Amino acid sequence: MRFGFNFWLGATLTALVIFAGILAPWIAPFDPVFNADLMNSELPPDATFWFGTDAQGRDVLTRTLYGAQISLTVGIVSQLINSLIGVTLGMTGGYWGGWWDDLVSGLTNVMLAIPSLIFALAVLAVLGPGLPSLLIALGLTNWSWTCRVARSSTLSLKSQGYVQAAKILGYGDMRIMFTQILPNMMGPILVMATLGMGSAVLSEAALSFIGLGIQPPSPSWGSMLTDARQLIQLAPWIAVFPGLAIFLTVLGFNLLGDGLRDSLDPHMRTRKP
Amino acid sequence: SGEHYGGTLIFTAPYGSNFATLDEQASPNTQEELIAQAIHRALYSWDSTQNKPVLELAASEDVSSDGNVHTYHLRKNAIFHNGKPLTADDIVYSYKRIANPKNAFPGASYIAVIQGANEYIAGKSPDISGLKKIDENTLEITYTGPIDPGFSLMQNTTAIYPSNVKDESSFATHPVGLGPFVFKAHVPGSQVVVEKFDKYYKEGKPYLDHINIVLMAEDATRDVAFRNKEIDVSILGPTHYEIYQKDPALKDHLLEVAEVYTRGIGLNPALKPFQDKRVRQAINYAINTPLIVQRLIKNKAYPATGWLPLSSPAFDKNKAPYAFDPAKAKALLTEAGYPDGFEFEVTASPNESWGVPIVEAILPMLKKVGITVKPKPVESTVLGDQVTTNNFQSFLWSIPSGPDPLSAMRCFYSKTPQSACNFTSYASSEFDKLFEAAEQERDPSKQSDLLREANNLVQDDAPYWFFNYNKAVMAYQPWVHGLVPDANELAIQPYDQIWIDEIAPASRK
Amino acid sequence: MTQPLLDIRNLHLGLRLGRDLHPLLNDISFQIMPGEAYGLVGESGSGKSITSLAVMGLLRKPLSVSGGEIIFKDRNLLTLPKREMRRLRGKNVAMIFQEPMTALNPLSTVGRQIAEMFILHQGKNWREARRLAVDSLARVRVPNPERRVNDYPHQMSGGLRQRVMIAIALACDPDLLIADEPTTALDVTVQAEVLKLIKDLCAERQTAVLFISHDLGVIAAVCQRVGVMYAGCLVEENSTDRLFSDPQHPYTRGLLGALPRLGGRLENGRQRLVDIDSIITDRSILTKTRCIAPRIKEGSTP
Amino acid sequence: MTAPILRVEDLHVRFSMSGGSLFGSSRHMLHAVNGVTFSLAKGECLSIVGESGCGKTTTALTILGLQQPTEGTISYRGQPFTGPNAPTRMQRAKAVQMVFQDPYASLNPRQTVRKSLSAPLRLHGITAASEIEARIEVMLKNVGLTPEQANRYPHEFSGGQRQRIGIARALILEPEIVVLDEPVSALDLSIRAQIINLLLDLKEQLSLSYLMISHDLSVVEHMSDRVLVMYFGEVVESGGWQQIFQTPAHPYTRRLIAAIPNVDDRISTPPNPKSRDLIVLKNAEFGTDTRVTPDVFRPPSQSKLIEIAEQHWVRISSV
Amino acid sequence: MFIFTIRRVLQTIPTVIVAALIIFVIFSVVPGTFATSLLADGKRAADPQLIARLNEELGLNKPLVERFATYITNLAHFNLGTSFRTRQPVINLITDRIWASFILASAAMMFALIVALPLGFIAALRPGSIVDTATMIGAVSGLSVPEFWLGLVLMYIFALQLNWLPSFGYGDGSFQNLILPAITLGVAPMALLARTTRAGVLDVLHSDFIRTAHAKGMSDVKVMRWHVARNALVLIITTVGLQFGSLVGQAVIIEKLFAWPGIGSLLVDSVAIRDIPVVQGTILVIVLWFLAINTAVDLIYAAIDPRIKQG
Ligand SMILES: Nc1ncnc2c1ncn2[C@@H]1O[C@H](COP(=O)(O)OP(=O)(O)OP(=O)(O)O)[C@@H](O)[C@H]1O
Ligand SMILES: Nc1ncnc2c1ncn2[C@@H]1O[C@H](COP(=O)(O)OP(=O)(O)OP(=O)(O)O)[C@@H](O)[C@H]1O
Ligand SMILES: [Mg+2]
Ligand SMILES: [Mg+2]
Ligand code: NI
């Protein structure tokens, strides 16, 4: 498989963010929560505080780095949940067909029809704000796309010779799904997941806007950005850096997904002689 | 003094993106009061110059010697927008409607000051015994005690409606009142337009032809719209307060008032450390309150010295607030047996001046004396729910503490149920004695002295971390005149006194 | 001898990747006379389709012609301006593709897709064009042409669809018809009908045919002359009869031997099929030395 | 010839197709296979020919257990292969295997050849690494591949090699019957011969029975012992390969054979003068006009098979 | 076609019922009740008596199953219930605002289509070119900016700095007021649509019948007009439908930011005060809107693609 420029750009951005998140405790100059000194609030970027400080007097650079942890957790875990639900339902529905498939398709349609932001809002209202609830809310709301993709992939893979062969060789349904179908549809699922990660990061920001985001004082880009919107004139740096971080991360995930899709798509593959 | 007639005022409603109903009697929220203030009038009203309730719909009143019975001589020139003149029947009708158990209106608790109202509210009596029509223009009301009924009956939720409207549900869409402006249009989710009422009972008023009350919940949007001169007034949040103060074009047109809200963290004695007064005091000592007010709230608040706010008649100007003294806090904690501190949860809403951001700011301060704070963010709705059901370790809230100091202090009276504003389940026999004395005292200044003493007692006992009293700030366009600093709620302005001058842009004319 | 209708001279074609050129066709030359059916056979990937696409001027991006001439009626198609080439396409040179399922637009009626030809090349309006489309369908022996013009491709069977393709190709009476594996996707019985149709129609108006297939039987049924391609080279060319009865190039011989022949099985016991690999023991030799070995041309003996 | 090991009796397969009515409740029955009966002997190659959609694959799938028959029975060595006592997939796997048409789609692109071959062995209880190794090695040799190639992925092989892997996978469990669905039609001409030779060799070597599906009659003639001609779900003619190819009786069979373009038509001396020596039945007796497409949504008209020579059956109209 | 339409419409009914069930269950277990939200605003004592009375009056003290039964019975009579807060029929509250939502969503979709289709086409015609890369990076960027920031920035630029457009609100429903919120809302679907268009057009361009069209001697423009556009449309239209269908639900934040009186802000406000009938009604209307759009898309689909009707 050959990857294009977009893929590598996306992979680099994503890797950067992942490293920032993992290394935050070592590379961040301050503590993200307790190093708050109101005497230092809203300082513009300088030698000590490279990205300036926020309204609480906390270092924006530190919080942006730590924010990567939360945002990545949100992106990755919620997509894991999504993919798990979507793949399980989609694959079994597509494979077994019948009433189960009808049920899965129906449920998928319902989930598509209920606006996801509102569904997430409701789930959060039930569970109360906080990271675990957020992960569940975002994880429960966006699986319908994955499910559709998984289902149609399964339908087309099901008729492939090797799946038939597996049946004839005596493989059970579960074994066929896990060893024959799942590995072969990971491509599109992965693409969906990477694209979904970007939108999960954004959804977190949107939910912060409504006041249901991450539990403070843990830094998340979404809540940093939301809190900073009042300060856009007074202290623009508080918004700029987490905003940039979100932008680059979502861009990274999207380019990664696009790149993956392009290299999986036979049309886009340049044939080598 | 140069008042101009005519023009349109574009006022903003900042408390949501919706007017839930135009039936003011059915609404407990400030948002709808913004309309009620234009359309409706209640028996009393708040006089912000005298800082007390005054008669509005009655020309005069006679009070019985025991102070329980008031006889009102109603205004003869007051006419409803539908042409009906005001009579005693309208008041009886309105109060019965508010208290009607079928309706379950929030204003019922204000009507409860009238004798027999509780029986009526409970559905045990077909009438409110304390309400007696003498003649068309005279009404006698018997109250449950020698209280000042003005504090209750000036509320917008006790607005007087005409008794001749057949379809009561129409009040929700086509309100009819006695106010200076007539309801004209409601674009749900967008705005309410009212128009000058020619037969308003106050001579020569109102000045304006129209008021558009536009919904605008988002601060940032309001800021842009205000600078863009699309709206005439804007309620400011802390950051915009600071920005506007620095902006030479805007800084001269800011209206500030100390509002009667006290903010702070209520400590639940159910949590063991909070049973010790020294721990509660330690918390007050450990937090640098003025710094938070200055840096985080941008001085859009006054550091609290106790429960009663600045504009309260019983406010003690000489009382010093808790000093910022971490060493003392540490010592007190050690004394109380918590040398290594302890951990507690603060239930708080997302509000920027009395919500989670404040908890984030005190978090490192309390950490320094060894106390670990964990914010527990909840929605505003849920906050109210959890506080009134005593379901918290501590909570950060903004609680009305005026204008009537007596009812404000009632919140610490041990007989006040927890759910009814004694949120920290405060019980002190010393306090109870002072409060009961104040309740009996008919001389306002002596009553104030007693209440002041009670307030200082509460401050010393520290059932709360006393944070601040709100400073409400309103920015207005230079062409707007007649705004008043109302300590109850700055956003509620006497529309009938407002006028705009000739420098107003064409769109306002 | 008359002028050849199509004269391909030393055609070189390659895959341009960046600056490199990977050759795919090496020095291909052959002629087709008016009214003649010329067959191209060869294994998959030997370059049959790209040769035909080069004639049509339909090569896409990474593929490009790197040398040679394609002379059609005295004009070099490779240097013809785009617009001229477009006018030629469809009108003078028409093509039938392999997959009748996908070569028709699923969202247009077949009538419309035939009618487009008359609009493009004869300036007819839609109504006339549609009437002519009915005639075209009748000509390729589609039953009920009036009704069938309004059908969508998915409503037709494979054989009918291929007839529609032929109708499109022959709509403007081209001088040269290129048929790239026109029957691979069809059943034998349907294939036989389609082949006969192409043969008859071309005989009727002296259309020259370039017929591509890797089924030697099909070539035998249609063509007068055959070229055998191997790895981008034309390795042998001869009249059909001569080629089949007396193949010269080892690859051709292999091809013929590898084919099970109907009626070729002995009453009891069968003979093993020839394994081409056993003849061409080292395939790479053929590839490396490909067109260098003297091509076996008509009339010449090795 | 020995006793049949597989017997298919009066097999019917119908698919219900939902129609276009309001609630989709009106259902047509698509008659894909109609009363097919045949048996397969040990070491025999039986071919089913017929045009696309006539029910060849469906018949094969029923034998493989991937499709439930609507009516009829299949038995393997006297044991029922259908109905309530049908064997499980695991049990069936050791009896029947299949080689697929498309060598590209029939191998899991994410499994190495070794994995493709060892997984079924493990599944069937052969866990000793040495034995697995040994069997894979033997099998790869059998199909003409080297053991070193086992660690490669399918995309590293050519079409012909893939088909060899497909054959190896089908044979690794040592089944008695192998179903070949168009085993060479997707292959290049030059490779076709190798695979045909390989299949015939393996058949001899391992005494396999083949059930081959094809519409390439020359391949069928080359490989089969007996031939079954199907036409819209029914067997219209069956017999030994000579009978079908040299003396075809049913007009459809004749048309089929006549339609094959043949290189030899070009060559002046036909190698076998006996071919095309058709016996003549009167057309009317067949009842079916094979130029008119029958309606697959209707049960077929009344007809029966008659034996016109030893083991040579032809369907004629019974009305 | 008629039968197809009816069948397609009937198929949405189970979806609506299940959606109604999910919505009902979720919002029945949400903590906080309308009564406390109304009475516990801190201004005065939350009178437990009053709360109890209110709950009784609103039927909130009945068991869940009974409430659901009433809810469904009402729904079957096309009755969405009565708002706790305004005591008006929910349907009235929604109809008051649905128009604003509708024009906002339509304008946003218009904007998205007008920008995305040409961009997607151009990008597909020159894959790998600078235009292509720029379009795609631009599209992805559009997907990576939080909506409220985009709105704020647009507001600062076009309302405050340039003074071209009003910054907020519905005004008298004029076009000027619509521009900024519509653009803000339209950016995400635009980005998605540009990508889908590119993929769709590429797909069509690679198909065999385009080669056939070229072999007919058709010019590129005619190929585009006669063959590519319509076929690509079939691929694009599903995305358009899904996007358009979900726009009303997605507008929540933009409505709040621009003080736009759509049903999104009604919904958020109602959730905040736990006015459950309004919440349920609004979500149900959003669901219906989504289903209606997508049913319409399916019908259009069937009209352009002759293969569908056979279904
Ligand atoms: N668009 C393309 N990009 C890269 N290589 C190509 C392209 N089209 C064809 N080729 C290569 O050119 C060579 C010849 O291809 P061509 O399609 O002409 O073969 P063919 O003889 O028609 O084969 P078949 O019988 O399978 O149709 C092959 O090696 C193929 O991989
Ligand atoms: N799962 C199915 N559902 C509905 N119809 C089916 C199904 N499988 C096959 N059919 C139909 O049954 C008939 C017989 O199909 P089958 O695949 O057996 O034909 P075939 O002879 O193998 O054709 P080909 O030569 O094209 O492979 C066809 O009309 C086909 O459309
Ligand atoms: Mg080809
Ligand atoms: Mg088949
Ligand atoms: Ni394609």
XYZ file of C-alpha atoms in Angstrom, chain A residues 7-254:
248
model
C -1.555 10.580 5.011
C 1.942 11.409 6.145
C 0.989 14.942 7.079
C -1.920 13.584 9.070
C 0.196 10.882 10.665
C 2.832 13.422 11.674
C 0.273 15.732 13.244
C -1.389 12.887 15.080
C 1.917 11.505 16.294
C 2.883 14.956 17.520
C -0.302 15.266 19.522
C 0.044 11.775 20.933
C 3.589 12.478 22.038
C 2.564 15.794 23.532
C -0.114 14.011 25.516
C 2.110 11.168 26.695
C 5.060 13.349 27.526
C 3.036 16.151 29.100
C 4.029 15.293 32.694
C 7.694 15.541 31.745
C 7.813 18.345 29.243
C 5.156 20.618 30.674
C 6.792 23.374 32.665
C 4.139 23.578 35.403
C 1.351 21.732 37.097
C -1.859 22.061 35.083
C -4.168 22.504 38.056
C -2.370 23.599 41.160
C 0.020 26.015 39.629
C -2.647 28.648 39.595
C -1.645 32.005 40.877
C -4.200 34.672 40.327
C -1.432 37.245 40.568
C -0.220 35.885 37.270
C -3.562 35.767 35.542
C -3.906 36.622 31.869
C -0.243 37.277 31.244
C 0.654 37.434 27.565
C 3.211 34.943 26.252
C 6.668 35.601 27.627
C 9.848 33.761 28.539
C 8.332 31.972 31.525
C 4.899 31.317 30.134
C 5.458 30.583 26.476
C 1.809 30.509 25.643
C 0.807 33.026 28.335
C -1.461 32.311 31.257
C -5.197 31.924 31.569
C -7.713 33.700 33.746
C -6.769 31.546 36.715
C -3.113 32.291 36.230
C -2.289 28.830 34.940
C 0.233 28.220 32.209
C -1.550 27.810 28.877
C 1.280 25.755 27.414
C 1.046 23.284 30.273
C -2.672 23.022 29.989
C -2.546 22.677 26.226
C -0.089 19.802 26.595
C -2.174 18.107 29.255
C -5.246 18.883 27.195
C -3.875 16.546 24.571
C -4.324 13.700 27.051
C -7.976 14.461 27.560
C -8.753 15.250 23.952
C -7.012 12.136 22.731
C -8.745 10.059 25.355
C -12.035 11.519 24.251
C -11.214 10.943 20.596
C -9.814 7.469 20.914
C -11.963 5.935 23.633
C -15.221 7.259 22.260
C -14.284 5.939 18.843
C -13.339 2.604 20.330
C -16.774 2.361 21.877
C -18.366 3.497 18.640
C -16.425 1.013 16.588
C -17.105 -1.781 19.022
C -20.842 -1.205 18.957
C -20.970 -0.399 15.273
C -18.844 -3.332 14.176
C -20.568 -5.830 16.430
C -24.024 -4.840 15.308
C -23.137 -4.189 11.686
C -21.136 -7.342 11.226
C -23.595 -9.676 12.891
C -26.506 -7.979 11.150
C -24.882 -8.240 7.762
C -23.708 -11.785 8.339
C -26.798 -13.351 9.811
C -29.396 -11.257 8.065
C -33.022 -11.958 8.872
C -34.851 -10.331 11.743
C -31.650 -9.464 13.544
C -30.458 -7.534 10.524
C -33.802 -5.758 10.305
C -33.486 -4.830 13.960
C -29.951 -3.558 13.560
C -30.833 -1.529 10.478
C -33.856 -0.092 12.227
C -31.846 0.892 15.258
C -29.212 2.437 13.043
C -31.841 4.538 11.349
C -33.222 5.674 14.672
C -29.780 6.645 15.887
C -29.110 8.543 12.692
C -32.373 10.379 13.030
C -31.882 11.506 16.615
C -29.412 14.377 16.449
C -26.220 13.134 18.019
C -25.394 16.297 19.896
C -28.774 16.188 21.564
C -28.492 12.530 22.330
C -25.098 13.155 23.900
C -26.598 16.029 25.814
C -29.313 13.780 27.176
C -26.896 11.035 28.128
C -24.722 13.592 29.876
C -27.714 15.017 31.672
C -28.531 11.554 32.944
C -25.018 10.603 33.943
C -23.889 14.027 35.064
C -20.958 15.859 33.486
C -17.443 14.438 33.627
C -14.989 12.510 31.521
C -16.442 9.000 31.879
C -19.928 10.239 31.082
C -18.595 12.179 28.138
C -16.864 9.100 26.790
C -20.028 7.078 27.149
C -22.179 9.817 25.652
C -19.969 10.259 22.614
C -19.394 6.542 22.372
C -23.072 5.761 22.333
C -24.119 8.358 19.839
C -22.023 8.015 16.738
C -21.888 4.339 15.986
C -24.544 4.345 13.304
C -22.131 5.307 10.539
C -19.662 2.652 11.561
C -22.497 0.192 11.761
C -23.617 0.997 8.236
C -20.127 0.659 6.877
C -19.515 -2.571 8.778
C -22.782 -3.992 7.582
C -22.230 -3.234 3.934
C -18.635 -4.442 4.093
C -19.825 -7.660 5.668
C -22.457 -8.082 3.010
C -19.884 -7.818 0.280
C -17.250 -9.871 2.078
C -19.762 -12.559 2.886
C -19.967 -13.606 -0.730
C -16.200 -13.634 -1.199
C -14.734 -16.983 -1.976
C -12.595 -17.193 1.121
C -15.533 -16.693 3.434
C -17.439 -19.407 1.618
C -14.358 -21.569 1.761
C -14.103 -21.068 5.497
C -17.675 -22.229 5.885
C -17.016 -25.293 3.814
C -13.909 -26.010 5.846
C -16.142 -26.190 8.889
C -15.475 -22.822 10.537
C -18.187 -21.643 12.905
C -19.943 -18.334 12.301
C -18.088 -16.543 15.082
C -14.742 -17.789 13.900
C -15.542 -16.713 10.356
C -16.539 -13.249 11.484
C -13.432 -12.785 13.555
C -10.827 -14.397 11.352
C -12.165 -13.827 7.859
C -14.463 -10.836 7.819
C -13.245 -8.521 10.551
C -9.598 -8.281 9.453
C -10.673 -7.547 5.920
C -12.983 -4.707 6.766
C -10.650 -3.018 9.211
C -9.653 -0.549 6.478
C -12.927 1.302 6.112
C -13.641 0.930 9.819
C -10.314 2.504 10.630
C -11.085 5.331 8.250
C -14.427 5.894 9.932
C -12.773 5.804 13.315
C -10.081 8.330 12.459
C -12.630 10.685 10.947
C -14.816 10.126 14.001
C -11.994 10.988 16.362
C -11.828 14.443 14.876
C -15.502 15.010 15.309
C -15.410 13.629 18.863
C -12.826 16.243 19.798
C -15.088 18.881 18.315
C -18.165 17.480 20.008
C -16.371 17.747 23.302
C -15.789 21.423 22.568
C -19.420 21.872 21.611
C -20.633 20.174 24.781
C -18.314 22.375 26.805
C -20.047 25.305 25.191
C -23.352 24.094 26.594
C -21.641 23.470 29.909
C -21.543 19.703 29.851
C -17.962 19.125 28.903
C -15.016 17.875 30.851
C -14.927 18.041 34.587
C -12.796 21.021 35.645
C -10.138 21.696 36.594
C -8.720 19.055 34.262
C -7.750 20.828 31.095
C -9.501 19.918 27.887
C -9.098 21.931 24.751
C -12.802 22.214 24.346
C -13.399 23.685 27.771
C -10.314 25.892 27.527
C -11.616 27.264 24.298
C -15.111 27.716 25.605
C -13.908 29.513 28.705
C -11.705 31.728 26.596
C -14.372 33.001 24.275
C -15.146 35.909 26.593
C -11.510 36.861 26.651
C -10.981 36.997 22.925
C -10.152 40.687 23.044
C -8.499 40.815 26.432
C -6.267 37.775 26.240
C -6.504 36.155 22.824
C -3.672 33.718 23.492
C -5.838 31.771 25.908
C -8.073 30.842 22.998
C -5.528 30.716 20.228
C -3.379 27.887 21.493
C -6.015 25.324 22.428
C -7.895 26.392 19.298
C -4.847 25.708 17.216
C -4.368 22.418 18.987
C -7.922 21.329 18.183
C -7.530 22.458 14.624
C -4.291 20.602 14.099
C -5.552 17.461 15.798
C -8.788 17.307 13.879
C -6.895 18.142 10.722
C -4.435 15.389 11.556
C -7.143 12.811 12.150
C -8.997 13.825 9.027
